[in-house]
mmCIF file with all atom_site columns, C-alpha atoms and ligand atoms in Angstrom:
data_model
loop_
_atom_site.group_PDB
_atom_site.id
_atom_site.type_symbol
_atom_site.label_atom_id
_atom_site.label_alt_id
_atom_site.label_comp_id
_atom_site.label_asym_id
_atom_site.label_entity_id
_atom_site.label_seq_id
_atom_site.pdbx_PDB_ins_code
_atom_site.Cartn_x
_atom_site.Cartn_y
_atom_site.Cartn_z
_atom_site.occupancy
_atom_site.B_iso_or_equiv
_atom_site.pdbx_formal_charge
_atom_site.auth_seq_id
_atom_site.auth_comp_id
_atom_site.auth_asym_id
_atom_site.auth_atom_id
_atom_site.pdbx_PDB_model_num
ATOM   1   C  CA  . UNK A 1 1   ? 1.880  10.054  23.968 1.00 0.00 ? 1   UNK A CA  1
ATOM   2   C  CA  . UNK A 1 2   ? 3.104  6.642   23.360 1.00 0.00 ? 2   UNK A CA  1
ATOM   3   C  CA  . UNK A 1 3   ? 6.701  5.417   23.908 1.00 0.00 ? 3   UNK A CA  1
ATOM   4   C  CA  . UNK A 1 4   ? 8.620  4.056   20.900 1.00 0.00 ? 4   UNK A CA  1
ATOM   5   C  CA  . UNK A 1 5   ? 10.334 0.699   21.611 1.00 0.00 ? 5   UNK A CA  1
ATOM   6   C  CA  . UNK A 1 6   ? 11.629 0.369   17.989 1.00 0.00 ? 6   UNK A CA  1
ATOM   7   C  CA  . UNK A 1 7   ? 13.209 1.800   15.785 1.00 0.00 ? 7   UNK A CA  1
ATOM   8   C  CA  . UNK A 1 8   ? 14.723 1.931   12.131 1.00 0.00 ? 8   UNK A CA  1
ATOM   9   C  CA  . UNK A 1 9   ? 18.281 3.955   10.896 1.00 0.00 ? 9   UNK A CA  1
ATOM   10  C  CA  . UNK A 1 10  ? 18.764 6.144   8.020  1.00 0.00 ? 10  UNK A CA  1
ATOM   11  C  CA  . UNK A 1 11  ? 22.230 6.854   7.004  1.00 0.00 ? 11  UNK A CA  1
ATOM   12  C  CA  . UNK A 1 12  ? 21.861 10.211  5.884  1.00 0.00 ? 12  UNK A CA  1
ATOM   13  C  CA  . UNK A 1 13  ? 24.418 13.229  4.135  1.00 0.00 ? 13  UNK A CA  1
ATOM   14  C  CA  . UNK A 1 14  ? 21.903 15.530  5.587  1.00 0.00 ? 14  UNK A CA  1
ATOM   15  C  CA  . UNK A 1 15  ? 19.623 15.440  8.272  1.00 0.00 ? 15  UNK A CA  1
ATOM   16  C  CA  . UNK A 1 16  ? 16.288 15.637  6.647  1.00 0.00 ? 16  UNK A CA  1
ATOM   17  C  CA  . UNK A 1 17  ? 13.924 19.100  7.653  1.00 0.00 ? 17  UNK A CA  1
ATOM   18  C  CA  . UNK A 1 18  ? 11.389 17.041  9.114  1.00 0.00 ? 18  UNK A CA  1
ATOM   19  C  CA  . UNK A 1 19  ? 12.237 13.949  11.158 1.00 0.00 ? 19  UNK A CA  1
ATOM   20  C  CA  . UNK A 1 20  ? 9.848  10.681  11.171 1.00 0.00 ? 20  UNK A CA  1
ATOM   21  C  CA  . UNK A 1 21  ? 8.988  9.410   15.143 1.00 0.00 ? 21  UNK A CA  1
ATOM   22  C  CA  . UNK A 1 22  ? 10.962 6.042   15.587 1.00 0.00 ? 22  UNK A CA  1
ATOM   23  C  CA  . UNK A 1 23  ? 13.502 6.882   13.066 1.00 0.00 ? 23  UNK A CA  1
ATOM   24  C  CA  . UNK A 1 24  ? 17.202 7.505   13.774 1.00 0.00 ? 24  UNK A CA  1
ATOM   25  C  CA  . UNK A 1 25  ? 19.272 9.424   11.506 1.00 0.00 ? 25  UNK A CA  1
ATOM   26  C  CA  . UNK A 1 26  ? 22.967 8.967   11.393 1.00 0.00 ? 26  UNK A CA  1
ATOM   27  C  CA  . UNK A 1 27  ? 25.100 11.435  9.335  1.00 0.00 ? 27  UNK A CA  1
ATOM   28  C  CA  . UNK A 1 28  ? 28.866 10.323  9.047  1.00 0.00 ? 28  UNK A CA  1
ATOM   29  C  CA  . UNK A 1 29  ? 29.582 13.477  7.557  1.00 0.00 ? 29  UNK A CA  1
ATOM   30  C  CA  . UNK A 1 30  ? 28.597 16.016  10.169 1.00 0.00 ? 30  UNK A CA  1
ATOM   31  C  CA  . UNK A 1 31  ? 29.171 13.086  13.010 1.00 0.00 ? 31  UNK A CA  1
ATOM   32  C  CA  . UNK A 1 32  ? 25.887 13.049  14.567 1.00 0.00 ? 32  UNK A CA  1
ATOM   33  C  CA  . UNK A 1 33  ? 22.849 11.197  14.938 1.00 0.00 ? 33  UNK A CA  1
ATOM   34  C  CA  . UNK A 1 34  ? 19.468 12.892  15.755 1.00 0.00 ? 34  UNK A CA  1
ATOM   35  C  CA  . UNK A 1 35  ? 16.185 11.351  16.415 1.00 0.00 ? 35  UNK A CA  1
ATOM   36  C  CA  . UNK A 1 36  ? 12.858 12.534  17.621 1.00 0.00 ? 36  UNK A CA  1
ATOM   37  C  CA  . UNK A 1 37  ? 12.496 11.657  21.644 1.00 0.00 ? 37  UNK A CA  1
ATOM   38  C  CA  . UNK A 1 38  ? 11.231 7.851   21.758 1.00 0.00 ? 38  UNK A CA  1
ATOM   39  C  CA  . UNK A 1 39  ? 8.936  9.532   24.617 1.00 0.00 ? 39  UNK A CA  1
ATOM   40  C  CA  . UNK A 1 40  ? 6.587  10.777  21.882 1.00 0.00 ? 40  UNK A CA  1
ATOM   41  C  CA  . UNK A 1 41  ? 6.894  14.611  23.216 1.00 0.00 ? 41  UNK A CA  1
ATOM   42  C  CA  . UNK A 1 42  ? 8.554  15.459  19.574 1.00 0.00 ? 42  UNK A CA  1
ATOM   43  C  CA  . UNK A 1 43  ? 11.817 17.331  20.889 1.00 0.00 ? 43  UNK A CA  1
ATOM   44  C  CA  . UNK A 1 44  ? 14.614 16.623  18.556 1.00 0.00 ? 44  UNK A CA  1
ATOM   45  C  CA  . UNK A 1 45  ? 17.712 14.940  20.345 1.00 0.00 ? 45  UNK A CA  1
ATOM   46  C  CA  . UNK A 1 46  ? 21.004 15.689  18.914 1.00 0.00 ? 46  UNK A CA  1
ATOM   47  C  CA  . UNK A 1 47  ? 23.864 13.179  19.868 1.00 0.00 ? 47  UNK A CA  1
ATOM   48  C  CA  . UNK A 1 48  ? 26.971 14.052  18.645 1.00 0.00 ? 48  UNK A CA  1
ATOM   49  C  CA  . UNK A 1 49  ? 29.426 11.318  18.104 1.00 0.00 ? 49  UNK A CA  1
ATOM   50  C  CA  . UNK A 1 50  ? 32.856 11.948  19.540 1.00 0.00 ? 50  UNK A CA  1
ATOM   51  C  CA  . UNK A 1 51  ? 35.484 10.857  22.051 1.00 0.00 ? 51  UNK A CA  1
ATOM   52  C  CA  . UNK A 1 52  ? 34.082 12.538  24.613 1.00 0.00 ? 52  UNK A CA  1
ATOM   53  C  CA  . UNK A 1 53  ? 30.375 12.191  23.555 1.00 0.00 ? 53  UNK A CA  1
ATOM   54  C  CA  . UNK A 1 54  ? 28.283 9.174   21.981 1.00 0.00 ? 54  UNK A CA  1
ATOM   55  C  CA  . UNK A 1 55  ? 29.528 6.191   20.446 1.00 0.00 ? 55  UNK A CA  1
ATOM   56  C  CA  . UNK A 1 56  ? 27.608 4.589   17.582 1.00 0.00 ? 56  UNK A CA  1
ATOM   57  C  CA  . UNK A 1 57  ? 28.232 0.662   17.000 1.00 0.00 ? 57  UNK A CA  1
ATOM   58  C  CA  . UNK A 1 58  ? 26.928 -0.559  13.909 1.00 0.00 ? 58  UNK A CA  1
ATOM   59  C  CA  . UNK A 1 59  ? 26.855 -4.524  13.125 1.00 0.00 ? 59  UNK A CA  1
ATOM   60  C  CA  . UNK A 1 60  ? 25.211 -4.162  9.754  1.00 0.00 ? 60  UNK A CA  1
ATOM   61  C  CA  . UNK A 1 61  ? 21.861 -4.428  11.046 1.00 0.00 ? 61  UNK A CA  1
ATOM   62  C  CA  . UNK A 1 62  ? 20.677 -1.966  13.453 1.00 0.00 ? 62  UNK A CA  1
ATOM   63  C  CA  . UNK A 1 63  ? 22.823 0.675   15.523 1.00 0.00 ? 63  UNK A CA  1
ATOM   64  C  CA  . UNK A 1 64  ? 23.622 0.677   19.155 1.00 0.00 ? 64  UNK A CA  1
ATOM   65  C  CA  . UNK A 1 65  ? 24.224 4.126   21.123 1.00 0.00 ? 65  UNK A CA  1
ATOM   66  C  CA  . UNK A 1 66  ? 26.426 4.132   24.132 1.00 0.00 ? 66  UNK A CA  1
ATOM   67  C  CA  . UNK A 1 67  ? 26.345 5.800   26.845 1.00 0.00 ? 67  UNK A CA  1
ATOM   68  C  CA  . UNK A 1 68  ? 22.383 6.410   27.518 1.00 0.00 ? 68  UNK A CA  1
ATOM   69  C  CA  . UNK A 1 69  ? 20.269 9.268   26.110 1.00 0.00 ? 69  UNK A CA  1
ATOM   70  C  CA  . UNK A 1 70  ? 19.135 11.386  29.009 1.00 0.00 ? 70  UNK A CA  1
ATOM   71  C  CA  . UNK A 1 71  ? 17.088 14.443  28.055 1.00 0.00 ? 71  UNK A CA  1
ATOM   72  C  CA  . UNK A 1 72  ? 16.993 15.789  31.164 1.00 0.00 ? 72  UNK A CA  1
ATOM   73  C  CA  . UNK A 1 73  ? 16.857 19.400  29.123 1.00 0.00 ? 73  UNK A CA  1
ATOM   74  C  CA  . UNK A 1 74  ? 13.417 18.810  28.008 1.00 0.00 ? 74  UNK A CA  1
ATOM   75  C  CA  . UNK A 1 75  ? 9.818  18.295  29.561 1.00 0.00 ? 75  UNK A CA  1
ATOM   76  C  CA  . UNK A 1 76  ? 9.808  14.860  29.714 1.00 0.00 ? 76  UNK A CA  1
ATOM   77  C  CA  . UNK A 1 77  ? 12.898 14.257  30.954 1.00 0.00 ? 77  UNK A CA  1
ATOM   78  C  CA  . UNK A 1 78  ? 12.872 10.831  29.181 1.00 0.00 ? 78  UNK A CA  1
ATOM   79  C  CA  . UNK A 1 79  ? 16.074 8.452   29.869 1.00 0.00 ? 79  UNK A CA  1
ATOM   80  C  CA  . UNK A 1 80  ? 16.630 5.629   27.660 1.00 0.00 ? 80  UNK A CA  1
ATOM   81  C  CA  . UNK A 1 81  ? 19.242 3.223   26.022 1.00 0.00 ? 81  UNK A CA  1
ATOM   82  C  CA  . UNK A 1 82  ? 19.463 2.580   22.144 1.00 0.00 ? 82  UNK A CA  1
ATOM   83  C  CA  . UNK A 1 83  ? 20.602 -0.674  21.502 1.00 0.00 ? 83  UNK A CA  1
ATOM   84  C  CA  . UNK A 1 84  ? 20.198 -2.802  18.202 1.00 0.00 ? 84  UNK A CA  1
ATOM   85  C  CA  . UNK A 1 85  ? 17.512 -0.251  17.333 1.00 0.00 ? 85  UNK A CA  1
ATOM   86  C  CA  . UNK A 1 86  ? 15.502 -0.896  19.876 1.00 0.00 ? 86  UNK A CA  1
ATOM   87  C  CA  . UNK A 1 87  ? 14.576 1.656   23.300 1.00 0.00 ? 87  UNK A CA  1
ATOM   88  C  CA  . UNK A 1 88  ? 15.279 0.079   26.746 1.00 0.00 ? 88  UNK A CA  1
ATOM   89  C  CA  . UNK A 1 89  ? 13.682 2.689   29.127 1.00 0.00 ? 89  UNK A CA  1
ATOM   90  C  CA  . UNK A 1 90  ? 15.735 3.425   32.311 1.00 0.00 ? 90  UNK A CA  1
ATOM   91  C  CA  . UNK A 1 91  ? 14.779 5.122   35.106 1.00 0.00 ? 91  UNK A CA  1
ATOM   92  C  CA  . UNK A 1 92  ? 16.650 8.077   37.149 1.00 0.00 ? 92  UNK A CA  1
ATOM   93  C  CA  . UNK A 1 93  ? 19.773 7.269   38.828 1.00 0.00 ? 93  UNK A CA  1
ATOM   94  C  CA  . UNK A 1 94  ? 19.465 7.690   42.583 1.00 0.00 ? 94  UNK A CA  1
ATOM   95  C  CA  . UNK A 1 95  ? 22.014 9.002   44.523 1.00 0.00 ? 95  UNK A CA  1
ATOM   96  C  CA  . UNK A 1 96  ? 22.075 5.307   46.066 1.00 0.00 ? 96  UNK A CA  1
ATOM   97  C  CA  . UNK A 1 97  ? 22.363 3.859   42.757 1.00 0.00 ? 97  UNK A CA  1
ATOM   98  C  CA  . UNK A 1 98  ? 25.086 6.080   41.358 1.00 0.00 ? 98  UNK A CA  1
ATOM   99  C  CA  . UNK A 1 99  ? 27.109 4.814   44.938 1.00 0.00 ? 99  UNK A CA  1
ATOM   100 C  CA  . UNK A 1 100 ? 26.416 0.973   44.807 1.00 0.00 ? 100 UNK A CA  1
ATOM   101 C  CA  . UNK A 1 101 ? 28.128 2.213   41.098 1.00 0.00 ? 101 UNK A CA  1
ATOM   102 C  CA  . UNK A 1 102 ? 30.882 4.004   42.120 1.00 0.00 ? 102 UNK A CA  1
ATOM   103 C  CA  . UNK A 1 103 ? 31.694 0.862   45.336 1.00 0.00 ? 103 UNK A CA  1
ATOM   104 C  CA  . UNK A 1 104 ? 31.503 -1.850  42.048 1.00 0.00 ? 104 UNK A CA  1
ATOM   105 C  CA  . UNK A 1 105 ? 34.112 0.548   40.304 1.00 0.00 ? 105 UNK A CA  1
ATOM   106 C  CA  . UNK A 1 106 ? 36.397 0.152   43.470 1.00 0.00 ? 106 UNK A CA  1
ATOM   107 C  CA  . UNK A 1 107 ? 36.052 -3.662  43.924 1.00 0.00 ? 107 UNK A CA  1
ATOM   108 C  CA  . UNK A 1 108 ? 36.691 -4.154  40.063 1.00 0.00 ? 108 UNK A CA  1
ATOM   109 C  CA  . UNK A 1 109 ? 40.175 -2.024  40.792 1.00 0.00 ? 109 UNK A CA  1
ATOM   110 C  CA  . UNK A 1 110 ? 40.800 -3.821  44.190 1.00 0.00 ? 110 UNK A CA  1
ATOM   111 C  CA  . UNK A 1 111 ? 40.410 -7.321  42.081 1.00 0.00 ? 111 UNK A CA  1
ATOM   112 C  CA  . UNK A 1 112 ? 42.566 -6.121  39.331 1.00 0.00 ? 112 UNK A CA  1
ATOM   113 C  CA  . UNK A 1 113 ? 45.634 -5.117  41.307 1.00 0.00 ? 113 UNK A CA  1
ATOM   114 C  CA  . UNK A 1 114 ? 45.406 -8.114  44.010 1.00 0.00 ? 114 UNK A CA  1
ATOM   115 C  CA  . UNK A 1 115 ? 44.844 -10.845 41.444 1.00 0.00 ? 115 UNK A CA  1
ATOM   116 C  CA  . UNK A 1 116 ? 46.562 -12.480 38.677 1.00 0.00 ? 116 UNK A CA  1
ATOM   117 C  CA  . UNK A 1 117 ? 47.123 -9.141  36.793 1.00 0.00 ? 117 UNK A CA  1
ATOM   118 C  CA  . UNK A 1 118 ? 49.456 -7.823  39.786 1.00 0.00 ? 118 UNK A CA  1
ATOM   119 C  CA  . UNK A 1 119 ? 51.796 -10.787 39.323 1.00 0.00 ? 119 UNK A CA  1
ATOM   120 C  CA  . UNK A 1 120 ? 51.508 -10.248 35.396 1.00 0.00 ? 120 UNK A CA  1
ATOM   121 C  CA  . UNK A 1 121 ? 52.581 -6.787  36.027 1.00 0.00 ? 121 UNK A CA  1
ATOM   122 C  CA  . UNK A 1 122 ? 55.276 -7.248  38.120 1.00 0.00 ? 122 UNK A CA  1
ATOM   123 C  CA  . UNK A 1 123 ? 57.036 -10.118 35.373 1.00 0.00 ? 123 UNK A CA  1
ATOM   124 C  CA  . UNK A 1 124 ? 56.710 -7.544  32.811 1.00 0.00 ? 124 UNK A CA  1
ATOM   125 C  CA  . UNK A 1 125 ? 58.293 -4.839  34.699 1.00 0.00 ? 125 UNK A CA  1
ATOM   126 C  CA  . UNK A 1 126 ? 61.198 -7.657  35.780 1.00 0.00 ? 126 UNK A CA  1
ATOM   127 C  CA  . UNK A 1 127 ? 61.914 -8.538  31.824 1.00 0.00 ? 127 UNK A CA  1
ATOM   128 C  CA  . UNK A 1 128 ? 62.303 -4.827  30.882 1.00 0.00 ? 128 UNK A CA  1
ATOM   129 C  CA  . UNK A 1 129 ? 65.002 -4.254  33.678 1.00 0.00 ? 129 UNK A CA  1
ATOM   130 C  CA  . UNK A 1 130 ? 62.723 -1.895  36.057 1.00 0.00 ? 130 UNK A CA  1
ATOM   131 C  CA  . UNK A 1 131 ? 63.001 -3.862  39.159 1.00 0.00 ? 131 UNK A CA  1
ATOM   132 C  CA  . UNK A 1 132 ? 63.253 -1.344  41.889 1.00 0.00 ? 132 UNK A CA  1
ATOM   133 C  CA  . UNK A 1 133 ? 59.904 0.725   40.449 1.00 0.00 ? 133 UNK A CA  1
ATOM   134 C  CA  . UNK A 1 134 ? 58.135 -3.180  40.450 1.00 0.00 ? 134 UNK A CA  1
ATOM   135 C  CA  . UNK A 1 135 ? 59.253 -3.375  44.040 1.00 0.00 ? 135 UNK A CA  1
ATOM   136 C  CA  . UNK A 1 136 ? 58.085 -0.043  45.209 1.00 0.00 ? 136 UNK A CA  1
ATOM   137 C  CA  . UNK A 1 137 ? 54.842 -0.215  43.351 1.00 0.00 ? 137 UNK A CA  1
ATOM   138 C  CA  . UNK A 1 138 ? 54.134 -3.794  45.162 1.00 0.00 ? 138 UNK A CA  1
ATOM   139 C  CA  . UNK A 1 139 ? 55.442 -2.553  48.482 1.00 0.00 ? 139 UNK A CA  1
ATOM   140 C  CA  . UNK A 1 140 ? 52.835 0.499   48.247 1.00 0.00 ? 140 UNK A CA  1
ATOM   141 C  CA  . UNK A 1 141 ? 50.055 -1.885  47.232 1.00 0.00 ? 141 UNK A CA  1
ATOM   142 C  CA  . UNK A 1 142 ? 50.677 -4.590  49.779 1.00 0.00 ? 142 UNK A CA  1
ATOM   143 C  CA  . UNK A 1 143 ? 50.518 -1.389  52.496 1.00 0.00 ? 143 UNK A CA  1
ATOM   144 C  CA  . UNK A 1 144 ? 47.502 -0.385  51.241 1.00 0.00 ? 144 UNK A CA  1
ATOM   145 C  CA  . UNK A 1 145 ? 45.787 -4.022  50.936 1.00 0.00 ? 145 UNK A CA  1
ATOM   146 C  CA  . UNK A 1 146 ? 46.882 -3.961  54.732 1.00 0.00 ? 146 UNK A CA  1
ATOM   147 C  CA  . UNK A 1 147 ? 45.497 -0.756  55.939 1.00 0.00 ? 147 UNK A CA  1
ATOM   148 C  CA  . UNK A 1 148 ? 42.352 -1.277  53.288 1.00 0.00 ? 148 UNK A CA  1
ATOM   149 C  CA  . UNK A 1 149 ? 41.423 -4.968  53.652 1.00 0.00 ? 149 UNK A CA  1
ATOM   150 C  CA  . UNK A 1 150 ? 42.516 -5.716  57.410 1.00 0.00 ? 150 UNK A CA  1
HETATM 151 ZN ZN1 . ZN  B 2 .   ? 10.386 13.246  25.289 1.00 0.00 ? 201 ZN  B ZN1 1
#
């Protein structure tokens, strides 16, 4: 089986009976794109598009699918990322990997409510009259920068 690095986009009213390898089919209409596995194992992979589901950016050129396309349902288990038509392969998340994730998510948060954007916050809150909630939020925050950070 070989891997498909590329591939084209069809915008489509219906999905077609038989899909071509390498070949991604977006129907606006029924909100979904399907393509055949980039593994080369020939399962179909549905990706709805939706809130809550996939996202499909298209610049005119080729389409980008967000978040990854894990097909953990079939044999191969193939996880990859579609952007600008082409296949990035990615590997399996380890459980160490989805942490070092999950402590980047926290420092992103700890930098957004200690820096600039806390004093940004608390001007906004002073011009539309809710002083005593600005206080109280920064009171809370400083208490928790002291127990956190100390
Ligand atoms: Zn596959």
């Amino acid at each position: 089986m070989k891997r498909i690095t590329k591939l084209t986009h069809k915008f489509v009213k219906f999905i077609p009976e038989t899909l071509e390898e390498g070949t991604l089919y977006v129907s606006m209409e029924h909100e979904v794109v399907i393509h055949k596995c980039c593994c080369g194992c020939g399962s179909e992979v549905v990706t709805p598009l939706s809130p809550t589901d996939w996202k499909l950016t298209f610049d005119g050129r080729s389409i980008t699918l967000y978040p990854s396309i894990g097909n953990w349902g079939f044999e191969c288990r193939s996880h990859y990322w579609i952007r600008a038509n082409s296949v990035q392969w990615s590997t399996l998340w380890s459980t160490g990997e989805i942490e070092a994730g999950r402590a980047a998510d926290r420092l992103a948060k700890k930098e957004y409510f200690g820096g600039p954007g806390a004093m940004d916050d608390r001007s906004k809150s002073e011009s539309s009259g809710c002083m005593d909630k600005a206080v109280t939020k920064e009171g809370l925050l400083q208490w928790l920068w002291k127990r956190l950070w100390r």
